[in-house]
CSV table of C-alpha atoms and ligand atoms in Angstrom, one decimal:
chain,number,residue,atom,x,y,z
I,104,UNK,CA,-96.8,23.2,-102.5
I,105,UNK,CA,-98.2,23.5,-106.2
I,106,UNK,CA,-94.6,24.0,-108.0
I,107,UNK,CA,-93.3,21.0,-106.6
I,108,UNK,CA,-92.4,17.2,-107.4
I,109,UNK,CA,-92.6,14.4,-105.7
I,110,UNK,CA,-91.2,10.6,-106.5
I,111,UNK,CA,-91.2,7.5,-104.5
I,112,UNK,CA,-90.8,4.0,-105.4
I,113,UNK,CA,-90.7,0.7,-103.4
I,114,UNK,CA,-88.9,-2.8,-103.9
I,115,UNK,CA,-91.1,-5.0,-102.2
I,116,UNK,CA,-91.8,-5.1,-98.4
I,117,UNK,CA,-91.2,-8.1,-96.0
I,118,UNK,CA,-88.3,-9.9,-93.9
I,119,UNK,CA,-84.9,-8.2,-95.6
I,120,UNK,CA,-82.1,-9.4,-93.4
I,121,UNK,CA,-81.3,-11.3,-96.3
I,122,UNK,CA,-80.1,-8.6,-98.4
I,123,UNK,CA,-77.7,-7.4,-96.0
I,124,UNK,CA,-75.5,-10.5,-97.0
I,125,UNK,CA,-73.5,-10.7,-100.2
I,126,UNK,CA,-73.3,-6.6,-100.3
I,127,UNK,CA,-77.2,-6.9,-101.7
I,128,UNK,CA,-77.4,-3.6,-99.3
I,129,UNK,CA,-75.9,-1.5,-101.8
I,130,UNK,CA,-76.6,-3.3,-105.0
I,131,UNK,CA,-80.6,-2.1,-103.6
I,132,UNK,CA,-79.2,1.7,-102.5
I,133,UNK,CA,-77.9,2.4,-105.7
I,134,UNK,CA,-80.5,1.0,-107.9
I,135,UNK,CA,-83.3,2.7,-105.8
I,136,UNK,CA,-81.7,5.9,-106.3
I,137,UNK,CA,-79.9,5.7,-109.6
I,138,UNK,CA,-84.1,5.3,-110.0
I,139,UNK,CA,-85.2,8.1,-108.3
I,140,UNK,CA,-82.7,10.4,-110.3
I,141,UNK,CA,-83.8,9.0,-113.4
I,142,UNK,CA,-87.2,10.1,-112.2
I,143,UNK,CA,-86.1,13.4,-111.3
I,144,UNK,CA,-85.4,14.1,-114.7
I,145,UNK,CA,-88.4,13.7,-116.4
I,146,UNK,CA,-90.6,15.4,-113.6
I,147,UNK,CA,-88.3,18.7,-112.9
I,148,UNK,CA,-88.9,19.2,-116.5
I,149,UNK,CA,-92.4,19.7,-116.2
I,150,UNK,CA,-92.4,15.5,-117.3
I,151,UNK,CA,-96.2,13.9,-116.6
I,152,UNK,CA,-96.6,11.8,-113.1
I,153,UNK,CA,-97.6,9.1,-115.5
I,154,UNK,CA,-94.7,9.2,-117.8
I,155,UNK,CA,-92.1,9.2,-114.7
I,156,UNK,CA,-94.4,6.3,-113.3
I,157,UNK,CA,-93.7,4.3,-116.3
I,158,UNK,CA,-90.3,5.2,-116.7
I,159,UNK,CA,-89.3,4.5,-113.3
I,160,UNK,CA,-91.0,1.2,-112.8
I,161,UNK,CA,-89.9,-0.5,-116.5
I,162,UNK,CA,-86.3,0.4,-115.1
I,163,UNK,CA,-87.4,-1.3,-112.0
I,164,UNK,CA,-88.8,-4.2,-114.1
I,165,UNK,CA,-85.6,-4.4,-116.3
I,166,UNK,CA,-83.4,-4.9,-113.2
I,167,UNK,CA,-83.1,-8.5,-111.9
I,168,UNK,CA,-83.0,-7.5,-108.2
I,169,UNK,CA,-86.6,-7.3,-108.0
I,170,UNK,CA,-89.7,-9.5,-108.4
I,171,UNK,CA,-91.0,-7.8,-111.3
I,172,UNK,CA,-90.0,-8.6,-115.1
I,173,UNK,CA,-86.8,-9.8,-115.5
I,174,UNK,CA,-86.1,-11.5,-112.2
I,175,UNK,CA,-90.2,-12.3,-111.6
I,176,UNK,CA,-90.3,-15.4,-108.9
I,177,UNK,CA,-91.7,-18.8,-110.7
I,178,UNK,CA,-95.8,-20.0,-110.6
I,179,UNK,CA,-95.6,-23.8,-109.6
I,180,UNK,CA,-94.8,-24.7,-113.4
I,181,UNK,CA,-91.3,-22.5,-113.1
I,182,UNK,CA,-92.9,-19.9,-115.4
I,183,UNK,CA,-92.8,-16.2,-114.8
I,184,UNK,CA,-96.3,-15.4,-115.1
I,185,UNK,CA,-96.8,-11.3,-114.8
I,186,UNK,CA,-99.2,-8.5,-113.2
I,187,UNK,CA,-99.0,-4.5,-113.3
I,188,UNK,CA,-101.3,-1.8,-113.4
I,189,UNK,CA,-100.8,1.9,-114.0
I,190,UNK,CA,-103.3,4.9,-112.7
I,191,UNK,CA,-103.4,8.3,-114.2
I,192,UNK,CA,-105.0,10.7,-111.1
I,193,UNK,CA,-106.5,13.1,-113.5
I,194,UNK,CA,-109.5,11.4,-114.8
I,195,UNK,CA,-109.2,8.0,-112.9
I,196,UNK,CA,-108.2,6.6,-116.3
I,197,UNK,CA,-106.4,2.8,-115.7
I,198,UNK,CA,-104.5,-0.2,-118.0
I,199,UNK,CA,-104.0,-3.1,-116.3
I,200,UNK,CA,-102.4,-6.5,-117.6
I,201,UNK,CA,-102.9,-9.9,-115.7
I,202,UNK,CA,-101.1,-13.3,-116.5
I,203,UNK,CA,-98.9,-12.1,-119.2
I,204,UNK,CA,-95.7,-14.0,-120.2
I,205,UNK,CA,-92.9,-12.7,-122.4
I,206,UNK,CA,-93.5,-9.1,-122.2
I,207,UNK,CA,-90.1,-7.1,-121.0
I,208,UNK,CA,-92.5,-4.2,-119.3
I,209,UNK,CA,-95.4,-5.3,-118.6
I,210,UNK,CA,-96.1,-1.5,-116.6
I,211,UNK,CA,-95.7,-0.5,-120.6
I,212,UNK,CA,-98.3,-2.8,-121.8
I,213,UNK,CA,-100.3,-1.6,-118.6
I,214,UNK,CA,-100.1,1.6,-120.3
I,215,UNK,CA,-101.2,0.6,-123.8
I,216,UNK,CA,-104.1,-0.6,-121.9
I,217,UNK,CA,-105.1,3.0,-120.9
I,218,UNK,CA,-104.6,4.5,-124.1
I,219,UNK,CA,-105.3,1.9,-126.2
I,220,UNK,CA,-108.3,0.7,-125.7
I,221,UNK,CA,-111.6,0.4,-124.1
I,222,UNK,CA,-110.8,-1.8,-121.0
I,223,UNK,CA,-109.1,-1.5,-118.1
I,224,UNK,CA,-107.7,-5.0,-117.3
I,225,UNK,CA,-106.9,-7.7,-120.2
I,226,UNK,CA,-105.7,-11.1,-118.8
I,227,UNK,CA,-104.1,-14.0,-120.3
I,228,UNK,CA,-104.3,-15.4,-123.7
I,229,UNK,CA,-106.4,-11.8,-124.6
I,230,UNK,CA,-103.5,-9.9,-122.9
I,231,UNK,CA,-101.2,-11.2,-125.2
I,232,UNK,CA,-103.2,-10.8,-128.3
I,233,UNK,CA,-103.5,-7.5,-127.4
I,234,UNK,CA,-99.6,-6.9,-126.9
I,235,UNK,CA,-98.9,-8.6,-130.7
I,236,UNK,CA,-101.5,-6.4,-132.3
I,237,UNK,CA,-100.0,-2.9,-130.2
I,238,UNK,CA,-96.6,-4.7,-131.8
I,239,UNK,CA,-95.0,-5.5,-128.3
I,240,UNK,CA,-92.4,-8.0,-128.6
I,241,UNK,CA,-92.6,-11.1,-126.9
I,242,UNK,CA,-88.9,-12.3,-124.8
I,243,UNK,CA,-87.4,-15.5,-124.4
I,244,UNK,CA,-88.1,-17.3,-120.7
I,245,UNK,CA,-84.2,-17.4,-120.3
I,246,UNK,CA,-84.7,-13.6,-120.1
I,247,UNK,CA,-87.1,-13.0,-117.1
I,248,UNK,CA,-85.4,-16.9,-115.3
I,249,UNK,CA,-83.0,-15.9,-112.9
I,250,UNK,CA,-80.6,-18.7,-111.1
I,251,UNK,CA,-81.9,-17.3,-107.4
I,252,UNK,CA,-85.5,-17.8,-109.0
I,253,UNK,CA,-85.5,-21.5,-109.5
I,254,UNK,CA,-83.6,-22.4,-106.4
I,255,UNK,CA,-86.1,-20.4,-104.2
I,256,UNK,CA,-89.1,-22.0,-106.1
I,257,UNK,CA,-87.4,-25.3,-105.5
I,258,UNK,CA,-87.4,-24.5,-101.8
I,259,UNK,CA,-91.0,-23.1,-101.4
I,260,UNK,CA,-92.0,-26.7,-103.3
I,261,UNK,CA,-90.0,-28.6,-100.8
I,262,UNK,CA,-91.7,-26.9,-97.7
I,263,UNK,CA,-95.2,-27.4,-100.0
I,264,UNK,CA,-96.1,-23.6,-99.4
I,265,UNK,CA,-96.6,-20.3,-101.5
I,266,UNK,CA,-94.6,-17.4,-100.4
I,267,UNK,CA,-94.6,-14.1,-100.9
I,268,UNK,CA,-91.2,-13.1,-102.2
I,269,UNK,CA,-89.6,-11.6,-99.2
I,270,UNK,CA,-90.5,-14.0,-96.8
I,271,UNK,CA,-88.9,-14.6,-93.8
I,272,UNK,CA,-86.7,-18.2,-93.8
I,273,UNK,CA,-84.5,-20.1,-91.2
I,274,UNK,CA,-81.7,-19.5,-93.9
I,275,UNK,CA,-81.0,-16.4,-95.3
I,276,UNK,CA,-81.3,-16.2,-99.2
I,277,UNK,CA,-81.9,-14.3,-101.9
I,278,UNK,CA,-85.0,-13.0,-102.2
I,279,UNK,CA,-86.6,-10.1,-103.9
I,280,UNK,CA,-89.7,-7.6,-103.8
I,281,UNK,CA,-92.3,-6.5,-106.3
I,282,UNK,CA,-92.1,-3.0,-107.2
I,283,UNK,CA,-94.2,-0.2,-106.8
I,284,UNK,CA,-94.2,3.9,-108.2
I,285,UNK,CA,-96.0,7.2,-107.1
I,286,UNK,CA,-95.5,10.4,-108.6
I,287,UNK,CA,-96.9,14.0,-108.5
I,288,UNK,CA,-95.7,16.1,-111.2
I,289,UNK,CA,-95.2,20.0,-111.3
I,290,UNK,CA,-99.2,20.3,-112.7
I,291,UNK,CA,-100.0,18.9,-109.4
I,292,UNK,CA,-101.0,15.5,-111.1
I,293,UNK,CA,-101.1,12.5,-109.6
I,294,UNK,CA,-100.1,9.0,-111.2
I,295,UNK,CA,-99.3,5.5,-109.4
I,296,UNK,CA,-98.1,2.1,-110.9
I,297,UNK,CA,-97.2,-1.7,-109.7
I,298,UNK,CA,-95.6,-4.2,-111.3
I,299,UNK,CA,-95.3,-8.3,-109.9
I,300,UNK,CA,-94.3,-11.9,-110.5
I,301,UNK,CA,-96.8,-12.3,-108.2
I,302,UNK,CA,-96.0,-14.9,-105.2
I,303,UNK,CA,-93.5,-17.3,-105.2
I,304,UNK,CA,-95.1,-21.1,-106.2
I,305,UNK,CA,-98.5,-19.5,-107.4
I,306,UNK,CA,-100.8,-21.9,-108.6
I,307,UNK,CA,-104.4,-22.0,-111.2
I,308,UNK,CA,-104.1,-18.8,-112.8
I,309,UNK,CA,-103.4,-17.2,-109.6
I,310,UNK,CA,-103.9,-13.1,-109.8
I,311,UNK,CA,-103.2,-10.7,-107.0
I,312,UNK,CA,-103.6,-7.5,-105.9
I,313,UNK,CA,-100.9,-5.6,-108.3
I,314,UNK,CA,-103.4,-5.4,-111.4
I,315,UNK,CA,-106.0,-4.8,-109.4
I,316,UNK,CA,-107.3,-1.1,-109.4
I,317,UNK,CA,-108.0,-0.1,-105.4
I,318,UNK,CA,-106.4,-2.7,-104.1
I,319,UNK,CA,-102.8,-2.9,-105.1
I,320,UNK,CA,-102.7,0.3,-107.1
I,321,UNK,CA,-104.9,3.7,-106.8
I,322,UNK,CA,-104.6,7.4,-108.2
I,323,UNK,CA,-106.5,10.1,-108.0
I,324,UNK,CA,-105.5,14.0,-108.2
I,325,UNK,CA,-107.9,15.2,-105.1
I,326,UNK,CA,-106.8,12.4,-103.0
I,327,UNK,CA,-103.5,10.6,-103.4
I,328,UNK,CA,-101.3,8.2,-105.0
I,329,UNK,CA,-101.3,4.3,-103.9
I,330,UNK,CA,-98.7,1.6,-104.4
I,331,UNK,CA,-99.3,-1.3,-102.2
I,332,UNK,CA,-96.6,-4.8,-102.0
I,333,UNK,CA,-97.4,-7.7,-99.7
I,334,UNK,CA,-99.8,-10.7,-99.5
I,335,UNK,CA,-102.0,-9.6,-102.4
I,336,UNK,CA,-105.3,-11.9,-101.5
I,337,UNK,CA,-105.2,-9.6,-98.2
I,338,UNK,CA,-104.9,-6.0,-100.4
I,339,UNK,CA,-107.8,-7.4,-102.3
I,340,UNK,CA,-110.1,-8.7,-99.5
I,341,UNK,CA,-109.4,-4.8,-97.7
I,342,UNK,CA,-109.4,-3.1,-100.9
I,343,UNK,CA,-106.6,-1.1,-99.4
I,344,UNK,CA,-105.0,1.0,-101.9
I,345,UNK,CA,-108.8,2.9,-102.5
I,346,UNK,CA,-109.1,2.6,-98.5
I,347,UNK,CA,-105.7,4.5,-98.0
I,348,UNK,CA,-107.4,7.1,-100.5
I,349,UNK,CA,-111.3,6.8,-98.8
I,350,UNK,CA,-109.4,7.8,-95.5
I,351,UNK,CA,-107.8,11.3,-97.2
I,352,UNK,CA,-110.9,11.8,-98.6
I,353,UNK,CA,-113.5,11.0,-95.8
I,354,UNK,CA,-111.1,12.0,-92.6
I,355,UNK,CA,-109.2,14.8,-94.0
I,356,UNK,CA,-106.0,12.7,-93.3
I,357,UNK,CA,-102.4,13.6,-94.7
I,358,UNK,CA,-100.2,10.6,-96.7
I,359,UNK,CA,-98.4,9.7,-93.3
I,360,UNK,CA,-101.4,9.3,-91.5
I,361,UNK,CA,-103.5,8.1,-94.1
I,362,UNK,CA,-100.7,5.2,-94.8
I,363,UNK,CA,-100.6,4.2,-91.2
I,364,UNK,CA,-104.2,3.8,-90.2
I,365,UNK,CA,-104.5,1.7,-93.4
I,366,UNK,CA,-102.0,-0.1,-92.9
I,367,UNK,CA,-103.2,-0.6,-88.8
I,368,UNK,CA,-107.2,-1.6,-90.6
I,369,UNK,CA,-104.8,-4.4,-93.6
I,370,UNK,CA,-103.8,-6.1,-90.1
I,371,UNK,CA,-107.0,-5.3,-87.7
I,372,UNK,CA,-109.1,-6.7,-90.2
I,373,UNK,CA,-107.1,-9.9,-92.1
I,374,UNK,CA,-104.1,-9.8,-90.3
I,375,UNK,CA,-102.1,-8.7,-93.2
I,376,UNK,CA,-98.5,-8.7,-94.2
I,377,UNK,CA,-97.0,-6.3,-96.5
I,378,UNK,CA,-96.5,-2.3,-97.0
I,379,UNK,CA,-97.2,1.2,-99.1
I,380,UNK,CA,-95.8,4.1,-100.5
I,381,UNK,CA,-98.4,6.9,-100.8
I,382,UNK,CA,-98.0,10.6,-102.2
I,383,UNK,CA,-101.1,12.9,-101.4
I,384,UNK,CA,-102.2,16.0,-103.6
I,385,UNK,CA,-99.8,18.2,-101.6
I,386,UNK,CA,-97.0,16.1,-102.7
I,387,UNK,CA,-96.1,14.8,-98.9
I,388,UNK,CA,-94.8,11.2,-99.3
I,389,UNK,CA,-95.2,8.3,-96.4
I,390,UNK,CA,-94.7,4.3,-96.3
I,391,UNK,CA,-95.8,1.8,-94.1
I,392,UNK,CA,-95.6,-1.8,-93.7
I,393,UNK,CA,-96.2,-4.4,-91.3
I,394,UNK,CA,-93.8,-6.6,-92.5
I,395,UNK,CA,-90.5,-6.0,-90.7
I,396,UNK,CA,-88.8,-4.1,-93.2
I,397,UNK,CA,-89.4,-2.3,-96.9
I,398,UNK,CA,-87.4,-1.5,-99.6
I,399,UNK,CA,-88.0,2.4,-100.9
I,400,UNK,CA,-86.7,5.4,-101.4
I,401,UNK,CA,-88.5,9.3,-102.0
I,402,UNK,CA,-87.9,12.8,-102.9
I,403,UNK,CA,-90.5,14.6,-101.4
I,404,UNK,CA,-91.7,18.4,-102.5
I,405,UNK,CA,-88.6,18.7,-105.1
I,406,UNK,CA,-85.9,17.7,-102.2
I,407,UNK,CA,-83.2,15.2,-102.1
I,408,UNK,CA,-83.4,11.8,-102.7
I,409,UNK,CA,-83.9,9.4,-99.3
I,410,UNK,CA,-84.1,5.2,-99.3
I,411,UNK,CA,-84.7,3.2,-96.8
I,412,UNK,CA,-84.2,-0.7,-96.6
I,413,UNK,CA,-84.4,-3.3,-93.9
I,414,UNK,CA,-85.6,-0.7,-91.2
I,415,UNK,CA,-86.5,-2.3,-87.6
I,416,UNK,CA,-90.0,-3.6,-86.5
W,93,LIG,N1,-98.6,-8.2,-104.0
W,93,LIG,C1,-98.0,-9.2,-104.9
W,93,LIG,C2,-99.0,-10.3,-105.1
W,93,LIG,O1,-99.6,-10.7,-104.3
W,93,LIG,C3,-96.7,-9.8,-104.3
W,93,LIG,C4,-95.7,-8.8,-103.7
W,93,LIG,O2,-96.1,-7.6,-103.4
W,93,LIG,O3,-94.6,-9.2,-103.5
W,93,LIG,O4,-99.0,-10.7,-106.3
């Protein structure tokens, strides 16, 4: 369908029963699709994919529920230590941003990145330099420190282990996912962006897969769009976001079976743990995981908004 819209966004993937305590069920369902409405906006309005992208995924980031800006889990110094990346399908144009600290959206510096300037990923100390001279402001830690946040880094430094966000645990806790947007736009454009604290406990400069173009985050107009959340050292080593969009390309695959047989190679190949949401050039809009649940939510084709959270292996 060439007149149409699509939107999906994701939360993280991994072990949710967790969020089913405390009424966190419908803290996610509203902000997932108070989201997608917000979304809606800009793209029935003949908005850019990339703009509703952005949009969506700073309101994402702003929102303490998820492991992305405010909210971010702490590195193994209790600092929030930040990773996006946004795609533009059009002309495989990308910003991406790598160890940043202090920035509100860092999906908005991603994006400076693309227009900005030469390079597709700054990291770090040049990141930051970067941010002052586009005039980004730079945010108090007690803004992106949540309570939840230190106690769960607390507990991953007791049990001497790095874990991704949504991990499973003998008790249940709070525990929140990296966030993830596709869009296609009326024009038939294609846009993707991902947004992380990374994993819980990270150590030595530690970079995943979420600023990492084909592996955590992929556009492109003749294929599809690519948001990927889960153990990022495994979406790098299978390249899976540009393998999701190789298998479109290559096999003639649709989104849904294009999301499943990369997510079936992520754990043939490195046994991997974590999930996609994918919008192909016809605006049809899939997610897979192999973790045992997924937090997300779609409008596929102009339609009404869906979510899903916590569904069953
Ligand atoms: N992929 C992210 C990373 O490894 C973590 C996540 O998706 O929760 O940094």
């Amino acid at each position: 369908m060439s007149n149409s819209y699509s939107l999906m966004v994701h939360g993280g993937a991994g072990a949710l029963q967790h969020i089913k305590h405390e009424g966190n069920e419908a803290k996610f369902e509203r902000s997932i699709c108070g989201i997608l409405e917000q979304g809606r906006n800009i793209l029935e309005q003949g908005g850019a994919a990339l703009d509703a992208v952005e949009y969506c995924a700073s309101l994402l980031e702003d929102d303490p529920l998820y492991n992305a800006g405010r909210g971010s889990v702490l590195n193994e110094y209790g600092e929030v230590e930040m990773d996006a990346a946004i795609m533009r399908g059009l002309d495989l144009s990308a910003g991406a941003v790598a160890s940043i600290k202090g920035i509100k959206n860092p999906i908005s510096l991603a994006r400076q990145v693309l227009e900005h300037s030469e390079h597709v990923m700054l990291a770090g100390h040049g990141a930051m330099k970067f941010a002052e001279f586009q005039h980004i402001k730079v945010w108090p830690d007690h803004y992106f420190i949540t309570e939840a946040r230190v106690k769960q880094l607390e507990e991953a430094r007791e049990a001497g282990q790095m874990i991704l966000d949504h991990e499973d645990s003998e008790e249940p806790q709070e525990k929140f996912g990296t966030i993830g947007v596709v869009a296609r736009d009326l024009h038939g454009n294609l846009a993707a962006g991902t947004s992380t604290g990374g994993i819980v406990n990270k150590r030595w400069g530690r970079v995943g897969d979420t600023p990492v173009i084909g592996a955590g985050v992929f556009a492109d107009n003749t294929t599809c769009a690519v948001s990927a959340t889960g153990y990022g050292e495994q979406f790098l080593r299978t390249v899976l976001a540009k393998t999701i969009a190789d298998l479109i390309d290559f096999q003639g695959l649709n989104a849904q079976e294009a999301a499943a047989a990369g997510i079936k190679y992520l754990v043939a190949k490195v046994n991997g743990l974590g999930g996609v949401i994918v919008i192909d050039r016809q605006g049809q809009c899939a997610a897979q995981h192999s973790t045992s649940g997924m937090i997300y939510g779609w409008i596929e084709q102009s339609g009404v908004a869906h979510h899903q959270l916590a569904s069953p292996v």
